[in-house]
XYZ file of N, CA and C in Angstrom:
867
model
N -20.331 -5.818 -19.659
C -19.587 -7.071 -18.870
C -20.595 -7.024 -17.823
N -20.550 -8.164 -17.222
C -21.216 -8.567 -15.756
C -19.841 -8.565 -14.885
N -19.791 -7.567 -13.691
C -18.798 -7.618 -13.121
C -18.557 -8.555 -12.073
N -19.640 -9.590 -11.715
C -19.321 -11.039 -11.146
C -18.737 -11.568 -11.762
N -18.450 -11.585 -13.214
C -17.695 -12.757 -14.083
C -15.773 -12.374 -13.527
N -15.954 -10.808 -13.210
C -14.935 -10.153 -13.328
C -14.050 -10.340 -11.744
N -15.278 -10.598 -10.766
C -14.826 -10.930 -9.239
C -14.460 -12.464 -9.368
N -15.172 -13.217 -10.112
C -14.836 -14.590 -10.124
C -13.595 -14.939 -10.510
N -13.118 -14.257 -11.761
C -11.693 -14.439 -12.243
C -10.908 -14.164 -11.604
N -11.063 -12.851 -10.776
C -9.999 -12.760 -9.925
C -9.818 -13.634 -8.589
N -10.999 -14.095 -8.127
C -10.879 -15.332 -6.973
C -10.376 -16.587 -7.476
N -10.416 -16.573 -8.623
C -9.833 -17.990 -8.989
C -8.533 -18.003 -9.243
N -8.131 -16.677 -9.806
C -6.507 -16.429 -10.211
C -5.707 -16.318 -8.646
N -6.256 -15.816 -7.592
C -5.906 -15.465 -6.406
C -6.058 -17.050 -5.595
N -6.824 -17.953 -5.506
C -6.478 -19.142 -4.618
C -6.097 -20.307 -5.723
N -5.988 -20.089 -7.017
C -5.473 -20.907 -8.156
C -6.500 -22.403 -7.642
N -7.580 -22.433 -7.601
C -8.547 -23.526 -7.038
C -9.969 -22.908 -7.136
N -10.814 -23.707 -7.982
C -12.241 -23.749 -8.192
C -12.809 -23.544 -7.056
N -12.409 -24.695 -6.173
C -13.570 -25.278 -4.789
C -13.309 -23.719 -4.080
N -12.257 -23.553 -3.518
C -11.553 -22.421 -2.606
C -12.377 -21.150 -3.113
N -12.207 -20.952 -4.317
C -12.787 -19.465 -5.207
C -14.283 -19.522 -4.542
N -15.195 -20.750 -4.797
C -16.502 -21.125 -4.741
C -16.520 -20.703 -3.110
N -15.703 -21.579 -2.179
C -16.132 -21.247 -0.880
C -16.288 -19.610 -0.623
N -14.986 -19.096 -0.941
C -15.049 -17.750 -0.741
C -16.052 -16.649 -0.881
N -16.695 -17.194 -2.461
C -17.846 -16.229 -3.078
C -18.892 -16.755 -2.666
N -19.145 -17.630 -2.043
C -20.540 -18.515 -1.695
C -21.052 -18.973 -2.822
N -20.625 -19.471 -3.594
C -20.913 -20.210 -4.908
C -20.964 -21.672 -4.911
N -21.420 -22.296 -6.041
C -21.080 -23.691 -6.126
C -19.756 -23.680 -6.752
N -19.341 -24.737 -7.007
C -17.961 -24.999 -7.750
C -18.523 -24.689 -9.166
N -19.631 -25.562 -9.863
C -20.061 -25.349 -10.860
C -20.656 -23.983 -11.287
N -21.051 -22.899 -10.750
C -21.512 -21.634 -10.960
C -19.999 -21.031 -10.815
N -19.046 -21.284 -10.232
C -17.598 -20.551 -10.408
C -17.155 -20.862 -12.074
N -17.293 -22.241 -12.174
C -16.772 -23.027 -13.575
C -17.763 -22.218 -14.406
N -18.868 -22.240 -14.336
C -19.588 -21.626 -15.508
C -19.492 -20.078 -15.686
N -19.070 -19.343 -14.650
C -18.751 -17.859 -14.525
C -17.396 -17.838 -15.538
N -16.792 -18.630 -15.035
C -15.405 -18.185 -15.669
C -15.251 -18.806 -17.209
N -16.157 -20.005 -17.770
C -16.600 -20.106 -18.988
C -16.873 -18.722 -19.647
N -18.204 -18.262 -19.038
C -18.530 -17.113 -19.815
C -17.786 -16.137 -20.105
N -17.214 -15.744 -18.930
C -16.266 -14.516 -19.663
C -15.158 -15.008 -20.586
N -14.394 -16.298 -20.534
C -13.564 -16.839 -21.351
C -14.459 -16.854 -23.225
N -16.000 -17.022 -22.957
C -16.538 -16.955 -24.050
C -16.420 -15.600 -24.945
N -16.809 -14.833 -23.821
C -16.844 -13.348 -24.240
C -15.540 -12.995 -24.734
N -14.437 -13.103 -24.289
C -13.229 -13.009 -24.458
C -13.052 -13.418 -25.457
N -13.060 -14.542 -26.022
C -12.533 -15.767 -26.808
C -11.438 -16.179 -27.130
N -10.875 -16.190 -25.643
C -9.445 -17.365 -25.090
C -9.714 -17.671 -23.900
N -9.214 -18.642 -23.595
C -8.802 -19.647 -22.364
C -8.000 -18.855 -21.473
N -8.743 -18.294 -20.114
C -7.975 -17.683 -19.204
C -7.011 -18.588 -18.147
N -7.322 -19.975 -17.914
C -7.006 -20.634 -17.266
C -6.511 -22.160 -18.090
N -5.171 -22.667 -17.454
C -4.776 -24.197 -17.816
C -5.469 -25.397 -16.479
N -6.557 -25.928 -16.850
C -7.012 -26.864 -16.115
C -6.237 -28.097 -16.000
N -5.722 -28.416 -15.031
C -5.024 -29.770 -14.571
C -5.445 -29.827 -13.092
N -5.736 -31.195 -13.200
C -5.754 -31.579 -11.627
C -5.001 -31.111 -10.608
N -5.768 -30.158 -9.800
C -5.346 -29.777 -8.673
C -3.832 -28.628 -9.019
N -4.089 -28.234 -10.295
C -2.973 -27.154 -10.707
C -3.887 -26.277 -11.653
N -4.261 -25.165 -10.969
C -5.041 -23.976 -11.787
C -4.131 -23.162 -12.009
N -3.756 -22.565 -13.224
C -2.879 -21.787 -13.785
C -3.540 -20.683 -14.757
N -3.128 -19.440 -14.688
C -3.580 -18.690 -15.765
C -2.900 -18.806 -16.923
N -3.577 -18.452 -17.868
C -2.736 -18.705 -19.272
C -2.030 -17.420 -19.467
N -1.213 -17.079 -20.287
C -0.579 -15.914 -20.883
C -1.615 -14.792 -21.165
N -2.895 -15.117 -21.685
C -4.131 -14.293 -21.716
C -4.541 -13.825 -20.220
N -4.840 -14.809 -19.391
C -5.058 -14.859 -18.032
C -4.139 -13.840 -17.219
N -3.217 -13.836 -17.307
C -2.133 -13.104 -16.795
C -2.202 -11.548 -17.194
N -2.509 -11.242 -18.285
C -3.043 -9.918 -18.799
C -3.973 -9.572 -18.752
N -4.843 -10.363 -18.417
C -6.475 -10.234 -17.789
C -6.337 -9.425 -16.641
N -5.385 -9.777 -15.653
C -5.179 -9.426 -14.423
C -5.711 -8.139 -14.185
N -4.741 -7.603 -14.590
C -4.650 -5.843 -14.326
C -6.186 -5.286 -14.928
N -6.622 -5.576 -15.970
C -7.572 -5.029 -16.958
C -8.794 -5.170 -15.854
N -8.969 -6.720 -15.138
C -10.104 -6.935 -14.220
C -10.188 -5.921 -13.007
N -8.860 -5.978 -12.753
C -9.044 -5.146 -11.314
C -8.961 -3.578 -11.495
N -8.679 -3.045 -12.605
C -9.012 -1.650 -13.115
C -10.477 -1.611 -13.406
N -11.188 -2.269 -14.037
C -12.324 -2.263 -14.171
C -13.283 -2.453 -12.893
N -12.968 -3.066 -11.812
C -13.678 -3.294 -10.847
C -13.316 -1.916 -9.972
N -12.242 -1.639 -10.018
C -11.786 -0.343 -9.193
C -12.885 0.751 -9.653
N -12.837 0.976 -10.823
C -13.145 1.960 -11.549
C -14.891 1.756 -11.698
N -15.456 0.731 -11.497
C -17.171 0.573 -11.038
C -17.282 0.878 -9.810
N -16.366 0.616 -8.635
C -16.740 1.031 -7.478
C -16.675 2.582 -7.123
N -15.589 3.066 -7.826
C -15.388 4.516 -7.666
C -16.774 5.416 -8.321
N -17.261 4.659 -9.433
C -18.357 5.059 -10.266
C -19.605 5.230 -9.361
N -19.849 4.084 -8.620
C -20.849 3.497 -7.784
C -21.231 4.726 -6.629
N -19.809 4.974 -6.024
C -19.802 5.619 -5.057
C -19.956 7.349 -5.300
N -19.223 7.733 -6.527
C -19.399 9.118 -7.036
C -21.257 9.242 -7.318
N -21.687 8.654 -7.770
C -22.829 8.918 -8.157
C -23.531 8.882 -7.113
N -23.877 8.265 -6.259
C -24.354 8.248 -5.042
C -23.825 9.168 -3.934
N -23.058 10.036 -4.160
C -22.563 10.866 -2.838
C -24.121 11.849 -2.251
N -23.855 11.940 -1.139
C -24.821 13.009 -0.295
C -24.765 14.334 -1.010
N -25.593 15.184 -0.682
C -26.033 16.440 -0.986
C -24.754 17.210 -0.054
N -24.167 16.653 0.648
C -23.464 17.172 1.614
C -21.885 17.140 0.755
N -21.964 16.342 -0.198
C -20.543 16.062 -0.483
C -20.346 16.213 -2.333
N -19.750 16.883 -2.630
C -19.693 17.139 -4.163
C -18.794 16.108 -4.900
N -17.383 16.068 -4.235
C -16.966 15.006 -5.294
C -16.122 13.815 -4.309
N -15.462 13.106 -4.913
C -14.501 12.200 -3.879
C -13.142 12.110 -4.503
N -12.108 11.669 -3.304
C -10.848 11.767 -3.451
C -10.223 10.438 -3.054
N -9.603 9.912 -3.923
C -9.126 8.527 -3.315
C -7.482 8.577 -3.599
N -7.075 8.221 -2.440
C -6.095 8.305 -1.915
C -5.066 6.749 -1.638
N -4.174 6.603 -1.882
C -3.585 5.255 -1.979
C -2.104 5.660 -1.346
N -1.795 4.573 -0.729
C -0.485 4.812 0.125
C -0.035 3.373 0.384
N 1.326 3.280 0.560
C 1.904 1.671 0.953
C 1.567 1.568 2.609
N 1.752 0.018 2.452
C 1.219 -0.484 4.179
C 2.120 0.771 5.310
N 3.452 0.802 5.084
C 4.160 1.430 6.117
C 3.642 3.147 6.263
N 3.204 3.806 5.328
C 3.213 5.177 4.807
C 1.576 5.257 5.897
N 0.480 4.650 5.799
C -0.674 4.809 6.704
C -0.215 4.057 7.919
N 0.158 2.935 8.171
C 0.401 2.368 9.215
C 1.401 3.635 10.393
N 2.441 4.333 9.998
C 3.298 4.804 10.921
C 3.044 6.239 10.707
N 2.424 6.870 9.670
C 2.815 8.368 9.518
C 1.245 8.939 9.194
N 0.302 8.199 8.109
C -0.915 8.919 7.500
C -1.659 9.122 8.361
N -2.013 7.978 9.392
C -3.078 7.752 10.089
C -3.408 8.953 10.908
N -2.788 9.457 11.217
C -3.034 10.944 11.968
C -3.789 11.871 11.277
N -3.504 11.671 9.981
C -4.147 12.853 9.379
C -5.457 12.838 8.816
N -5.797 11.495 8.955
C -7.549 11.254 8.386
C -8.183 12.206 8.595
N -8.487 12.150 9.992
C -9.707 12.624 10.642
C -9.442 14.275 10.427
N -8.043 14.757 10.257
C -7.893 16.396 9.647
C -8.447 16.290 8.493
N -7.832 15.257 7.411
C -8.304 15.616 6.257
C -9.871 15.633 6.164
N -10.682 14.664 6.494
C -12.102 14.815 6.575
C -12.515 15.893 7.048
N -12.432 16.503 7.912
C -12.169 17.830 8.586
C -11.902 18.795 7.714
N -10.944 19.082 7.207
C -10.351 19.950 6.417
C -10.669 20.366 4.988
N -11.419 19.320 4.326
C -12.052 19.283 3.140
C -13.497 18.888 2.989
N -14.068 20.097 3.267
C -15.521 19.997 3.335
C -16.225 19.577 1.922
N -17.403 18.562 1.957
C -18.070 18.658 0.694
C -17.064 17.460 -0.020
N -15.916 16.615 0.525
C -15.399 15.910 -0.264
C -15.569 14.354 0.854
N -15.873 13.430 0.249
C -16.036 11.875 0.277
C -14.504 11.411 0.246
N -14.029 10.768 0.959
C -12.475 9.795 1.344
C -12.554 8.832 0.837
N -11.882 8.377 -0.149
C -11.489 6.629 -0.375
C -10.098 6.494 -0.167
N -9.704 5.672 0.873
C -8.367 5.264 1.095
C -8.403 3.809 0.951
N -6.869 3.695 0.495
C -6.397 2.363 0.184
C -4.993 2.197 0.582
N -4.777 1.011 1.124
C -3.354 0.309 1.154
C -2.975 -0.699 -0.363
N -1.867 -0.110 -0.703
C -1.573 -0.520 -2.152
C -0.287 -0.379 -2.378
N 0.644 -1.971 -3.103
C 1.958 -2.039 -3.450
C 2.067 -0.993 -4.693
N 3.228 -0.553 -4.743
C 3.905 0.635 -5.536
C 3.272 0.385 -6.924
N 3.512 -0.680 -7.298
C 3.116 -0.941 -8.665
C 1.274 -0.905 -8.930
N 0.720 -1.433 -7.987
C -0.671 -0.917 -8.223
C -1.190 0.652 -8.234
N -0.266 1.403 -7.529
C -0.778 2.547 -7.466
C -0.272 3.412 -8.663
N 0.669 2.752 -9.271
C 1.290 3.487 -10.837
C -0.037 3.198 -11.588
N -0.046 1.963 -11.714
C -1.415 1.538 -12.450
C -2.478 2.331 -12.285
N -3.158 2.396 -11.111
C -4.443 3.272 -10.781
C -4.365 4.483 -10.868
N -3.129 5.272 -10.815
C -3.050 6.659 -11.276
C -3.118 6.843 -12.870
N -2.408 5.686 -13.656
C -2.185 5.834 -14.996
C -3.993 5.693 -15.440
N -4.862 4.681 -14.969
C -6.141 4.321 -15.015
C -6.877 5.278 -14.518
N -6.682 6.563 -14.048
C -7.191 7.520 -13.473
C -8.316 7.128 -12.213
N -8.035 5.792 -11.487
C -8.997 5.526 -10.480
C -8.345 5.579 -9.332
N -7.485 6.532 -9.244
C -6.648 6.674 -7.894
C -6.033 8.164 -8.121
N -6.253 8.958 -7.113
C -5.986 10.703 -7.473
C -4.905 10.929 -6.710
N -4.336 10.307 -5.731
C -3.164 10.670 -4.891
C -2.560 9.225 -4.648
N -1.149 9.254 -4.774
C -0.545 8.197 -4.449
C 0.705 8.634 -3.177
N 0.876 8.360 -2.503
C 1.892 8.609 -1.237
C 2.777 7.438 -0.992
N 3.949 7.759 -1.336
C 5.023 6.513 -1.078
C 6.432 7.065 -0.908
N 7.239 6.026 -0.479
C 8.666 6.553 -0.840
C 9.563 6.696 -1.802
N 8.963 5.533 -2.965
C 9.479 5.502 -4.191
C 8.419 5.809 -5.382
N 8.310 7.206 -5.591
C 6.986 7.719 -6.484
C 7.660 6.848 -7.652
N 6.647 7.034 -8.587
C 6.617 7.022 -10.031
C 7.527 8.135 -10.782
N 8.313 7.832 -11.528
C 8.722 8.904 -12.056
C 8.474 8.960 -13.853
N 7.208 9.475 -14.093
C 6.667 9.394 -15.384
C 6.090 10.807 -15.543
N 6.586 11.021 -16.906
C 6.669 12.570 -17.246
C 4.912 13.313 -16.738
N 3.865 12.283 -16.697
C 2.283 12.793 -16.662
C 1.946 12.904 -15.477
N 2.978 12.403 -14.474
C 2.692 12.770 -12.976
C 3.602 13.660 -12.502
N 2.753 14.663 -11.499
C 3.367 15.683 -10.489
C 3.879 14.870 -9.199
N 5.010 15.761 -8.827
C 5.785 14.814 -7.462
C 5.796 15.918 -6.726
N 5.382 15.927 -5.303
C 5.532 16.945 -4.435
C 6.287 15.978 -3.354
N 7.234 16.553 -2.627
C 7.482 15.918 -1.343
C 7.252 16.122 -0.164
N 6.610 15.291 0.473
C 5.935 15.859 1.636
C 6.689 16.183 2.905
N 7.753 15.354 2.966
C 8.684 15.606 4.276
C 9.895 14.518 4.321
N 10.659 14.264 5.243
C 11.522 13.417 5.698
C 11.144 12.814 7.032
N 11.262 11.628 6.919
C 11.425 10.826 8.287
C 12.869 10.301 8.541
N 13.042 9.893 9.785
C 14.094 9.368 10.275
C 13.665 7.836 10.724
N 14.589 7.076 10.451
C 14.353 5.661 10.707
C 15.770 5.548 11.851
N 14.930 5.074 13.075
C 16.286 4.348 13.865
C 16.342 3.221 14.510
N 16.960 2.921 14.443
C 17.500 1.295 14.939
C 17.369 1.299 16.549
N 15.775 0.761 16.946
C 15.805 0.835 18.382
C 15.827 -0.918 18.645
N 16.371 -1.119 20.011
C 15.859 -2.456 20.487
C 15.139 -2.876 22.000
N 14.919 -3.940 22.087
C 14.396 -3.849 23.606
C 15.231 -4.279 24.692
N 16.300 -4.173 24.185
C 17.726 -4.480 25.146
C 18.411 -3.426 25.608
N 18.409 -2.986 26.544
C 19.331 -1.736 27.166
C 20.582 -1.720 26.935
N 21.455 -0.949 26.179
C 22.848 -1.520 26.205
C 23.152 -1.941 24.692
N 22.124 -2.450 23.702
C 22.709 -3.467 22.843
C 23.518 -2.286 21.662
N 24.564 -3.141 21.223
C 25.053 -2.384 20.199
C 25.070 -3.056 19.276
N 25.342 -2.473 17.764
C 25.148 -2.900 16.497
C 25.817 -4.486 16.205
N 27.031 -4.546 16.662
C 27.926 -5.790 16.250
C 27.086 -6.743 17.414
N 26.401 -6.712 18.287
C 26.126 -7.606 19.113
C 24.976 -8.242 19.263
N 24.159 -7.584 17.696
C 23.035 -8.318 17.493
C 22.998 -9.743 16.956
N 22.425 -10.514 17.797
C 22.540 -12.106 17.417
C 21.313 -12.412 16.675
N 21.503 -13.635 16.112
C 20.115 -14.433 14.947
C 19.262 -14.315 16.152
N 17.710 -14.239 15.779
C 16.620 -14.220 16.441
C 16.357 -12.824 16.919
N 17.286 -11.721 16.479
C 16.799 -10.322 17.505
C 16.279 -9.288 16.447
N 16.696 -9.819 15.367
C 16.589 -8.593 14.389
C 15.311 -8.664 13.619
N 14.536 -7.639 13.352
C 13.212 -7.809 12.331
C 13.488 -6.602 11.132
N 13.252 -7.125 9.933
C 13.467 -6.151 9.079
C 12.224 -5.529 8.430
N 12.100 -4.346 8.284
C 11.097 -3.682 7.751
C 11.354 -3.217 6.507
N 10.469 -3.274 5.516
C 10.568 -2.699 4.099
C 10.167 -1.241 4.083
N 11.367 -0.389 3.967
C 11.203 0.882 3.857
C 11.715 1.321 2.561
N 11.470 0.481 1.372
C 11.971 0.966 -0.030
C 13.244 0.860 -0.459
N 13.469 0.808 -1.784
C 14.686 0.712 -2.590
C 15.778 1.432 -1.911
N 15.645 2.806 -1.571
C 16.619 3.675 -1.288
C 17.317 2.851 0.269
N 16.382 2.686 1.092
C 16.633 1.969 2.247
C 17.382 0.923 2.196
N 16.921 -0.344 1.144
C 17.194 -1.355 0.968
C 18.933 -1.162 0.680
N 19.244 -0.377 -0.301
C 20.519 -0.162 -0.723
C 21.353 0.552 0.549
N 21.159 1.435 1.213
C 21.895 1.772 2.589
C 21.792 0.399 3.244
N 21.197 -0.265 3.657
C 20.995 -1.314 4.488
C 21.954 -2.106 4.226
N 21.796 -2.507 2.824
C 23.088 -3.633 2.557
C 24.247 -3.354 2.451
N 24.535 -1.811 2.215
C 26.174 -1.210 2.368
C 26.543 -1.215 3.788
N 25.838 -0.655 4.889
C 25.932 -0.041 5.999
C 25.808 -0.966 7.217
N 24.709 -2.215 6.767
C 24.275 -2.680 7.884
C 23.888 -4.467 7.714
N 25.325 -4.647 6.743
C 25.214 -6.336 6.235
C 25.622 -6.967 7.422
N 25.915 -6.506 8.396
C 26.615 -7.294 9.502
C 25.383 -7.761 10.667
N 23.929 -7.141 10.437
C 23.211 -7.748 11.018
C 22.563 -8.876 10.276
N 22.009 -9.695 11.492
C 21.722 -11.474 11.369
C 20.488 -11.459 10.077
N 20.318 -12.705 9.673
C 18.969 -12.822 8.906
C 17.740 -12.580 9.823
N 16.992 -12.112 9.265
C 15.941 -11.412 10.158
C 14.914 -12.521 10.974
N 14.542 -12.609 11.913
C 13.857 -13.600 12.671
C 12.260 -12.967 11.583
N 12.221 -12.066 11.488
C 10.698 -11.372 10.907
C 11.276 -10.319 9.849
N 10.396 -10.526 8.581
C 10.496 -9.544 7.231
C 8.968 -9.189 7.443
N 8.451 -7.730 7.253
C 7.424 -7.313 7.401
C 7.432 -5.654 6.469
N 6.107 -5.605 5.889
C 6.058 -4.243 5.465
C 5.205 -3.369 6.281
N 5.218 -3.782 7.614
C 4.172 -2.923 8.639
C 5.033 -2.502 9.649
N 5.407 -0.997 9.925
C 5.994 -0.681 11.039
C 5.371 -1.194 12.466
N 4.089 -1.110 12.444
C 3.177 -1.164 13.798
C 3.572 -2.882 13.892
N 3.290 -3.840 13.256
C 3.667 -5.111 13.159
C 5.032 -5.127 13.802
N 5.940 -4.504 13.355
C 7.569 -4.974 13.580
C 7.186 -4.280 15.102
N 6.947 -3.127 15.460
C 6.753 -2.495 16.664
C 6.211 -3.453 17.679
N 5.060 -3.536 17.900
C 4.343 -4.849 18.360
C 5.283 -6.104 18.525
N 5.956 -6.511 17.495
C 6.616 -7.765 17.620
C 7.845 -7.589 19.031
N 8.697 -6.655 18.302
C 9.861 -6.451 19.304
C 9.502 -6.107 20.672
N 8.269 -5.474 21.083
C 7.823 -4.866 22.831
C 7.739 -6.316 23.210
N 6.872 -7.281 22.473
C 6.544 -8.608 22.977
C 7.030 -9.622 22.821
N 8.364 -9.682 22.004
C 9.134 -11.012 21.880
C 10.503 -10.432 22.164
N 10.673 -9.034 22.152
C 12.147 -8.711 22.008
C 12.848 -8.625 21.004
N 14.107 -7.721 20.669
C 14.778 -7.441 19.445
C 14.871 -6.468 19.070
N 15.373 -5.848 17.699
C 15.384 -4.704 17.202
C 15.167 -4.714 15.884
N 14.936 -3.520 15.432
C 14.123 -2.992 14.167
C 14.472 -1.296 13.711
N 14.334 -1.130 12.643
C 14.676 0.265 12.080
C 13.176 0.893 12.081
N 12.899 1.788 12.608
C 11.526 2.507 13.144
C 11.453 3.869 13.235
N 10.443 4.625 12.682
C 10.337 6.094 12.572
C 10.212 6.646 14.241
N 11.293 7.605 14.218
C 11.460 8.439 15.247
C 10.123 8.636 16.100
N 9.145 9.125 15.469
C 7.732 9.782 16.004
C 6.855 8.467 16.718
N 7.342 7.078 16.110
C 6.517 6.144 16.414
C 6.950 5.540 17.548
N 8.420 5.858 17.915
C 8.884 4.936 18.855
C 9.301 5.943 20.126
N 8.924 7.317 19.888
C 9.484 8.394 21.033
C 9.068 8.007 22.554
N 7.526 7.506 22.253
C 7.120 7.169 23.678
C 8.000 5.946 24.264
N 7.889 4.979 23.721
C 8.723 3.750 24.200
C 9.923 4.040 24.668
N 10.841 5.254 23.817
C 12.228 5.366 24.107
C 12.021 6.319 25.682
N 11.152 7.137 25.581
C 10.889 7.643 26.897
C 10.943 7.235 28.235
N 9.890 5.743 27.764
C 9.305 5.183 29.299
C 10.485 4.141 29.102
N 11.482 3.862 28.388
C 12.445 2.857 28.821
C 11.921 1.704 28.224
N 11.004 1.451 27.502
C 10.405 0.050 26.689
C 11.353 -0.062 25.379
N 12.188 1.078 24.942
C 13.209 0.921 23.809
C 14.123 1.587 24.059
N 15.092 1.099 23.405
C 16.453 1.914 23.555
C 17.440 1.839 22.393
N 17.873 3.074 21.959
C 18.742 3.020 20.659
C 19.781 2.120 20.770
N 20.117 1.670 19.551
C 21.396 0.687 19.424
C 22.299 1.567 19.192
N 23.688 1.311 19.837
C 24.896 2.043 19.807
C 25.403 1.806 18.660
N 25.895 2.615 17.848
C 26.680 2.370 16.750
C 25.762 2.381 15.339
N 24.648 2.636 15.303
C 23.747 2.816 14.471
C 23.236 3.720 13.975
N 23.544 4.757 12.857
C 22.844 5.903 12.597
C 21.718 5.744 11.848
N 20.913 7.286 11.851
C 19.590 7.125 11.831
C 19.723 7.125 10.026
N 18.475 6.162 9.485
C 18.423 6.729 7.853
C 17.412 7.143 7.355
N 17.520 8.456 6.863
C 16.175 9.484 6.318
C 15.764 8.578 5.245
N 14.410 8.916 5.394
C 13.749 8.680 4.156
C 12.630 9.727 3.687
N 12.739 10.046 2.205
C 11.745 11.094 1.767
C 10.434 10.544 1.374
N 9.322 11.095 1.652
C 7.877 10.436 1.663
C 7.189 11.606 0.387
N 6.866 11.253 -0.596
C 6.287 11.833 -1.651
C 4.756 11.774 -2.042
N 4.304 12.692 -2.689
C 2.788 12.393 -3.107
C 2.914 12.507 -4.681
N 2.236 11.538 -5.535
C 2.260 11.727 -6.959
C 0.833 11.975 -7.510
N 0.480 12.851 -8.223
C -1.040 12.746 -8.858
C -0.743 13.314 -10.222
N -2.178 13.011 -11.144
C -2.138 13.428 -12.630
C -2.115 14.708 -12.641
N -1.490 15.666 -13.407
C -1.891 17.198 -13.430
C -3.055 17.527 -14.298
N -3.695 16.747 -14.999
C -4.721 17.040 -15.877
C -5.843 16.206 -14.730
N -6.055 15.893 -13.857
C -7.016 15.550 -12.789
C -8.022 16.937 -12.923
N -9.677 15.828 -13.154
C -10.696 16.886 -12.628
C -10.789 17.464 -11.468
N -10.154 16.830 -10.373
C -10.185 16.781 -9.007
C -8.779 17.836 -8.281
N -8.280 18.475 -9.343
C -7.063 19.026 -9.391
C -7.227 20.093 -7.835
N -8.683 20.688 -7.761
C -8.417 21.729 -6.463
C -8.631 20.846 -5.347
N -9.187 19.942 -5.335
C -9.056 18.944 -4.013
C -7.673 18.470 -4.013
N -7.275 17.744 -4.913
C -5.931 17.620 -4.824
C -4.773 18.404 -3.976
N -5.156 19.548 -4.653
C -3.769 20.725 -4.102
C -4.253 21.007 -2.510
N -5.472 20.872 -2.503
C -6.204 21.377 -0.736
C -5.801 20.345 0.182
N -5.606 18.674 -0.242
C -5.406 17.837 0.471
C -3.717 17.912 0.608
N -2.968 18.217 -0.362
C -1.518 18.215 -0.534
C -0.984 19.471 0.519
N -1.603 20.471 0.458
C -1.452 21.808 0.656
C -1.313 21.665 2.521
N -2.681 20.603 2.946
C -2.978 20.425 4.393
C -2.066 19.652 4.822
N -1.595 18.197 4.244
C -0.728 17.551 4.491
C 0.859 18.155 4.915
N 1.154 19.372 4.021
C 2.411 19.731 3.909
C 2.538 20.896 5.323
N 1.184 21.304 5.395
C 1.242 22.674 6.583
C 1.115 22.038 7.984
N 0.918 20.940 8.022
C 0.785 20.123 9.706
C 2.303 19.631 9.690
N 3.029 20.397 10.832
C 4.271 20.134 10.853
C 4.311 18.689 11.978
N 3.267 18.221 12.590
C 3.329 17.276 13.939
C 4.380 16.141 13.305
N 4.318 15.512 11.953
C 4.835 14.579 11.514
C 6.315 14.525 10.844
N 5.855 15.667 9.716
C 6.915 15.535 8.770
C 7.802 17.088 8.959
N 8.936 17.001 8.485
C 9.483 18.328 8.188
C 9.199 18.243 6.837
N 9.048 19.738 6.138
C 8.141 19.766 4.680
C 9.254 20.661 3.769
N 9.151 19.949 2.377
C 9.934 20.823 1.232
C 8.862 20.289 0.095
N 9.166 21.269 -1.057
C 8.665 21.009 -2.143
C 9.813 20.685 -3.444
N 9.205 19.930 -4.352
C 10.125 19.578 -5.270
C 9.475 20.225 -6.900
């Protein structure tokens, strides 16, 4: 299997256009079409329904998406594994959601690098379904999330608990006085959305909906407004008066979990990484399940 065929298939699937895929891959349109036909010939099925200005994956094409991503991820990891330097004996792949990296784990990266000698780190920002799939495909060693996959083959450890505060750029802002155009909704996972719907239904329709805490923070600092943000991320802004607590809004707590496959051949390194994350109290308060 030529991995270029899979890359081309994924790009056409993403753009829904042979011409745009060709531009992004620095190929001619005919070369893109030829590669897709080659892949279809190998598989013996049509992967796309070709209509003028309307390229859609067939049911077989939809099923092929996950397999193509898994094969390419595994191939990239294989290339990195076999090319490790003499100073590095293994590679550890860590995946986390956008908010996990942006708001909490960024500060751990240097510590993990120093604290795990001989381990090459590979980090990715991934949605929850992709992390679960890659854990099952054995192309991801550690998945860190608010809503961990509850499958028997995965071990779960609670890294800690974070507090989300509703903060505003306006001093004296009250919960009932937030008007349209002032609220930024950050996606903090399923449990947060349930509490939000039950206790904060009075908040207006968000002027911005984002999965990144840092994007939300920058937005309200530059444009005004309020958002639920991690306590540690806004401490400085609260101290210097750039942000203020919204009166009448209680903190919402979220647990952060790590999931891993118990029979992973990198289990020793995985447990080292987890112990390191749990022992550092600068961001999390820690507990195990």
